[in-house]
Short mmCIF file of C-alpha atoms in Angstrom, two decimals:
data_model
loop_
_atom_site.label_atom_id
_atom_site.label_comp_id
_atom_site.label_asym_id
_atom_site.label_seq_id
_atom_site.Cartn_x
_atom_site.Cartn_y
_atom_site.Cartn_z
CA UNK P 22 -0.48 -19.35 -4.32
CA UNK P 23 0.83 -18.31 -0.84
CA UNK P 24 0.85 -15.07 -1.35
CA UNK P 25 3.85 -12.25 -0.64
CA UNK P 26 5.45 -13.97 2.60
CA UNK P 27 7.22 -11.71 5.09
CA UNK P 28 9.58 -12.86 8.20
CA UNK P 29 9.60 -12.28 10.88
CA UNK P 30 6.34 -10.92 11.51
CA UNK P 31 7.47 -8.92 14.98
CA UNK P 32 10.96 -7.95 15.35
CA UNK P 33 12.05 -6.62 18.50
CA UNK P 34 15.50 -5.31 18.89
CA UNK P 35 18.07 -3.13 20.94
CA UNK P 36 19.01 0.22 19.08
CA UNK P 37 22.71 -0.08 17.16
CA UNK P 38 21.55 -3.66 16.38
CA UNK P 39 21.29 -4.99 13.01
CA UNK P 40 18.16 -5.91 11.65
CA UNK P 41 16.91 -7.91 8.78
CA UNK P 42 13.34 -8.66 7.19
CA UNK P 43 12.83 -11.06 4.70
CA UNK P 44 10.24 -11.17 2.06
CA UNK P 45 9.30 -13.54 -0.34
CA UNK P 46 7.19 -11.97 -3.60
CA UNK P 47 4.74 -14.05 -5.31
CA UNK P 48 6.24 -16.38 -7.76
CA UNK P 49 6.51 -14.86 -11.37
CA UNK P 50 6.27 -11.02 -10.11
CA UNK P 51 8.50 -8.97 -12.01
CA UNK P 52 7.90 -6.31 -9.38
CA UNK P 53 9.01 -6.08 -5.77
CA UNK P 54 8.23 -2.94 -3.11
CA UNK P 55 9.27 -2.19 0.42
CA UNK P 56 7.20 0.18 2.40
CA UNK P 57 7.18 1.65 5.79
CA UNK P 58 4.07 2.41 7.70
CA UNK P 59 3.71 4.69 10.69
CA UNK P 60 1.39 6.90 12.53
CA UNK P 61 3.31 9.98 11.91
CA UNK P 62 4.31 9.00 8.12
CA UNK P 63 1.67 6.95 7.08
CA UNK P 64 2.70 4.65 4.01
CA UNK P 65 5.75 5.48 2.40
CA UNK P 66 7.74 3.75 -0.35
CA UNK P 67 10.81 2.94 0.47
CA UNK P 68 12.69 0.91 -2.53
CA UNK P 69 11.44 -1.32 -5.73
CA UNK P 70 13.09 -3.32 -7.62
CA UNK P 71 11.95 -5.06 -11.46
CA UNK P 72 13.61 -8.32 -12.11
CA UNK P 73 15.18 -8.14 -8.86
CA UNK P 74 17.42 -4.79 -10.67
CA UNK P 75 16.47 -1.95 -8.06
CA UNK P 76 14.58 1.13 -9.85
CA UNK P 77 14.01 3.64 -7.46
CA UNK P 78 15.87 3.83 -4.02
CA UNK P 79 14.76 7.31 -3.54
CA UNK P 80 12.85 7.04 -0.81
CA UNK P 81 15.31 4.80 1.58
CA UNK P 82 15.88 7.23 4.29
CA UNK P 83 19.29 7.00 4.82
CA UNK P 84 22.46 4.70 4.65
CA UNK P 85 21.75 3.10 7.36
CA UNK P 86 19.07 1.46 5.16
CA UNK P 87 19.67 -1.20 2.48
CA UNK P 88 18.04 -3.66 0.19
CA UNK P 89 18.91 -6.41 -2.07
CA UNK P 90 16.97 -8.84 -4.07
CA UNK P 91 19.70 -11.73 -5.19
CA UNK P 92 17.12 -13.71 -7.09
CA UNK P 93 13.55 -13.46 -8.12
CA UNK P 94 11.80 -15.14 -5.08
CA UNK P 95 13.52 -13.37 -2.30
CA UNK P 96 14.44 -9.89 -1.31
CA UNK P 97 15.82 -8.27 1.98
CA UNK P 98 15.63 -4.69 3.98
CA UNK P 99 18.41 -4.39 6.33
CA UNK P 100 18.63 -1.25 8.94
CA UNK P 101 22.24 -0.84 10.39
CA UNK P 102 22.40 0.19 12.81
CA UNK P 103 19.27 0.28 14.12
CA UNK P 104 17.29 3.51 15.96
CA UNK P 105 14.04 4.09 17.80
CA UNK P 106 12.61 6.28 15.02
CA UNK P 107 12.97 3.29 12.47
CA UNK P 108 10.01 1.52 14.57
CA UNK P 109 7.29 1.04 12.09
CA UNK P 110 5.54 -1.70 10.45
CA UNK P 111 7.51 -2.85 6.84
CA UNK P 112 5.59 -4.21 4.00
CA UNK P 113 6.91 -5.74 0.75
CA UNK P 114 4.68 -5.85 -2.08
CA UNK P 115 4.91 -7.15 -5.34
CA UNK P 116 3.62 -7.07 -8.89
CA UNK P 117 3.30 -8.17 -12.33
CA UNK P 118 3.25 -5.83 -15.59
CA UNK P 119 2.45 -8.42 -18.04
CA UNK P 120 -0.61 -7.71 -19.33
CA UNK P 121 -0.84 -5.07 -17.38
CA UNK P 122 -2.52 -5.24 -14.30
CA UNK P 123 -0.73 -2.75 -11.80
CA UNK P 124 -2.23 -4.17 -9.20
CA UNK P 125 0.18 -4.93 -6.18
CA UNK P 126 -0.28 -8.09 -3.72
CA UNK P 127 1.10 -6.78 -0.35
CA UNK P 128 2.45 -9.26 2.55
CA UNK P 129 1.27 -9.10 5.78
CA UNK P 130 4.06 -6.97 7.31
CA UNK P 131 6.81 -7.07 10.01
CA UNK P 132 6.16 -4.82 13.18
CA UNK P 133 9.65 -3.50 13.78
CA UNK P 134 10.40 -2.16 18.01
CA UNK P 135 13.50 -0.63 18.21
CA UNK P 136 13.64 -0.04 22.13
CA UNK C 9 3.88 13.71 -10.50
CA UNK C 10 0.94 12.11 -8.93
CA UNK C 11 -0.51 12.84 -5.66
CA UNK C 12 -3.32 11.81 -4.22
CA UNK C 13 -5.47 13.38 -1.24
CA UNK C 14 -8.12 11.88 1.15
CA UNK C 15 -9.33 14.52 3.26
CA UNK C 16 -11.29 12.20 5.94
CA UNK C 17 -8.67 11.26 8.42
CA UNK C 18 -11.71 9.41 10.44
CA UNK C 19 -14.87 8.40 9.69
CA UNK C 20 -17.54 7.15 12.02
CA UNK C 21 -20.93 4.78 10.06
CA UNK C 22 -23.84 3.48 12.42
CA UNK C 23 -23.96 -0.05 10.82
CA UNK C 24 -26.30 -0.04 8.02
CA UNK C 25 -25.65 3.04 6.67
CA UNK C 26 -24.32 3.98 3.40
CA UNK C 27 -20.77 4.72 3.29
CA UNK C 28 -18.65 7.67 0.85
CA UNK C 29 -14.89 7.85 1.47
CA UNK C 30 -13.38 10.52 -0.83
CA UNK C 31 -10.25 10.31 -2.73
CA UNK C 32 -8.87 13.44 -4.81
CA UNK C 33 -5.61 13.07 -7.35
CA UNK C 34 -3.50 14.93 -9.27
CA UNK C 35 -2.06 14.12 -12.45
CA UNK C 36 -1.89 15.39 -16.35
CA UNK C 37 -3.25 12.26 -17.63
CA UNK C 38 -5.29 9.44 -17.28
CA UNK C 39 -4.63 7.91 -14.13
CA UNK C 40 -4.97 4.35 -12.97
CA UNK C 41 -6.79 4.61 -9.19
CA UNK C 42 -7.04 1.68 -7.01
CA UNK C 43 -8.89 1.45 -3.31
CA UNK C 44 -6.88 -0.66 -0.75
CA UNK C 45 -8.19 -1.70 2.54
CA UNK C 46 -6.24 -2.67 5.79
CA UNK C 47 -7.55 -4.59 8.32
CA UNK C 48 -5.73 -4.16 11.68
CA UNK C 49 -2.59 -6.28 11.70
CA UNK C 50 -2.86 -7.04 8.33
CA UNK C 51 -1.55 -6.10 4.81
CA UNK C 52 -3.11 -4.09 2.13
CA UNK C 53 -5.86 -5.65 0.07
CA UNK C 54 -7.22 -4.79 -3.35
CA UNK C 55 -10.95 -3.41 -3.37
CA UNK C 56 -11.22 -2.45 -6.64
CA UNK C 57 -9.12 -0.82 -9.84
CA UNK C 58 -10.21 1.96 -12.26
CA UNK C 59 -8.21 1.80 -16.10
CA UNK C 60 -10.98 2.91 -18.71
CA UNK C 61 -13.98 2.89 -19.43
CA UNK C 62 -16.93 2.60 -16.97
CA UNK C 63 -16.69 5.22 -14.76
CA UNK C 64 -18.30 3.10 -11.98
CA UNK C 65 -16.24 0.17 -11.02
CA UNK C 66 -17.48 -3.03 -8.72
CA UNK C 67 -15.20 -4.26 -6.29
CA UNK C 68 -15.37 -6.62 -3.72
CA UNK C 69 -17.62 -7.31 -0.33
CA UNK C 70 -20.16 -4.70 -2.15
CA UNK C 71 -18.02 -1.41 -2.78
CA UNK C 72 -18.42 0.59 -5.66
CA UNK C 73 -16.23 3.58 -6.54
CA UNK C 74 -16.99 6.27 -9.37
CA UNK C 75 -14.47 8.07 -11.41
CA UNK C 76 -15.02 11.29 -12.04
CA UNK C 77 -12.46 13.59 -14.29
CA UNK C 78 -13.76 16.52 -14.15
CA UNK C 79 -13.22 16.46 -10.37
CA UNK C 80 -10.34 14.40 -10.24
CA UNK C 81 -12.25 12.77 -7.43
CA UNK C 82 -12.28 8.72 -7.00
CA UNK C 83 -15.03 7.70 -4.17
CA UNK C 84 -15.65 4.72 -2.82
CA UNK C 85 -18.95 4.05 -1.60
CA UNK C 86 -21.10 0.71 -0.27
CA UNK C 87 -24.89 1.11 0.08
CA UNK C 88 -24.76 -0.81 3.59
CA UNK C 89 -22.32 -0.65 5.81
CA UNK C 90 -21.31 -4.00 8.04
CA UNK C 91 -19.66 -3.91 11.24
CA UNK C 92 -16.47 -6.23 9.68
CA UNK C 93 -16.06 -3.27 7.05
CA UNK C 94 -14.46 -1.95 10.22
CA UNK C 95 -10.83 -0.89 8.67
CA UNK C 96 -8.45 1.80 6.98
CA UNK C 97 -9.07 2.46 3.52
CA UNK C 98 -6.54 3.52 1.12
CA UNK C 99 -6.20 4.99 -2.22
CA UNK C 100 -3.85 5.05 -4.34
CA UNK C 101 -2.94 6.57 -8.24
CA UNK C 102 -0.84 5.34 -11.40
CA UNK C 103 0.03 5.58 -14.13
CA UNK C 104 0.33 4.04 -17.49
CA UNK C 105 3.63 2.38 -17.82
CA UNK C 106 4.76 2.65 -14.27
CA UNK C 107 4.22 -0.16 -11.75
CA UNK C 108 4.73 2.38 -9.11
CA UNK C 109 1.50 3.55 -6.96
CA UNK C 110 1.07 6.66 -4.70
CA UNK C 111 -0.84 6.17 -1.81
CA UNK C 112 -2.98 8.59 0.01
CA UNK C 113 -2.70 8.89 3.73
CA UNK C 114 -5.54 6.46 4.52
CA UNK C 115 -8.99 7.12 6.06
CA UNK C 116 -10.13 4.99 8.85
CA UNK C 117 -13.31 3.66 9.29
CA UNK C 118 -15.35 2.92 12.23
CA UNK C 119 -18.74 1.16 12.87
CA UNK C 120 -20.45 1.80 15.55
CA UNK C 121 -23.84 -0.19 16.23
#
């Protein structure tokens, strides 16, 4: 398997823009997570969805945050409009419960610059 | 609601060397406690898992970790450290029934020669 495949890997982008990261879960994961990652913050769960249905959205910071999974192998985290403070690096993780393994795969990450 | 504490923000290991990272939780019941490590520019990867049983679980590239309940503590530890072990190490609790982790704040580890 590929593993959890994230796009793009660097994002660099004007503040007000619109930004979107992709991420692509390991085929037959029931689970999906999106985290942020900073110095200040360290790793922080943002959103995760089971069978693409999100769970827990209680750590998206703000409106200006959103995140959809339409189908099983593909998910996105859109920031709108975009700020300096949202520079981080985003990972999306994901999971399987059968059998019970709790174990989560993570991707590689996007580094997000918001200049 | 879990929580989980790693009081070594840095760590510094002449190559060689054995290695203890500590890792405290909180949480009523059993937990499930996993060790992460992140190389730089890369994601999170899986060193090991605690569910039951054993109190001392192998992992991978020659870490250990030891449960211990009575003081909620989770170490990791490798007899020998290499210079590629080089990273930021992670742990994380959960719980039985919920796919959701919480990670601690990380603990990073250098090698110096």
């Amino acid at each position: 398997d590929a593993g959890v495949i994230q796009s793009p890997r660097h994002e660099v982008t004007e503040m007000g823009q619109e930004v979107t990261l992709r991420c692509k879960p390991i085929s037959g994961h029931d689970y999906l997570f999106w985290y942020r990652q900073t110095m200040m913050r360290g790793l922080e769960l943002l959103i995760y969805f089971n069978n693409n249905v999100p769970i827990d959205d209680s750590g998206m910071p703000e409106d200006r945050f959103s995140a959809k999974m339409p189908n099983a192998s593909f998910s996105t985290l859109k920031i709108q409009p975009s700020e300096p403070r949202d520079s981080a690096v985003y990972f999306c993780a994901s999971s399987l419960r059968q059998g019970g393994s709790y174990e989560q795969y993570f991707g590689p990450g996007t580094r997000l610059t918001v200049t | 609601a879990q929580s989980v504490t790693q009081p070594d923000i840095h760590i510094t290991v002449s190559e060689g060397a054995s290695l203890e990272l500590r890792c405290n939780y909180s949480y009523g019941a059993t937990p499930y406690l996993f060790w992460y490590v992140q190389s730089p520019g890369q994601g999170l990867q899986l060193l090991l898992k605690y569910f039951s049983g054993d109190t001392l679980v192998q992992g991978i590239k020659g870490f250990e970790a030891e449960f211990k309940r009575s003081q909620s503590s989770f170490n990791l530890r490798k007899p020998s450290v290499h210079w590629s072990d080089a990273a930021e190490y992670f742990c994380a609790v959960g719980a039985r029934g919920f796919q959701k982790l919480v990670f601690g704040t990380g603990t990073r580890l250098l090698v110096s020669p």
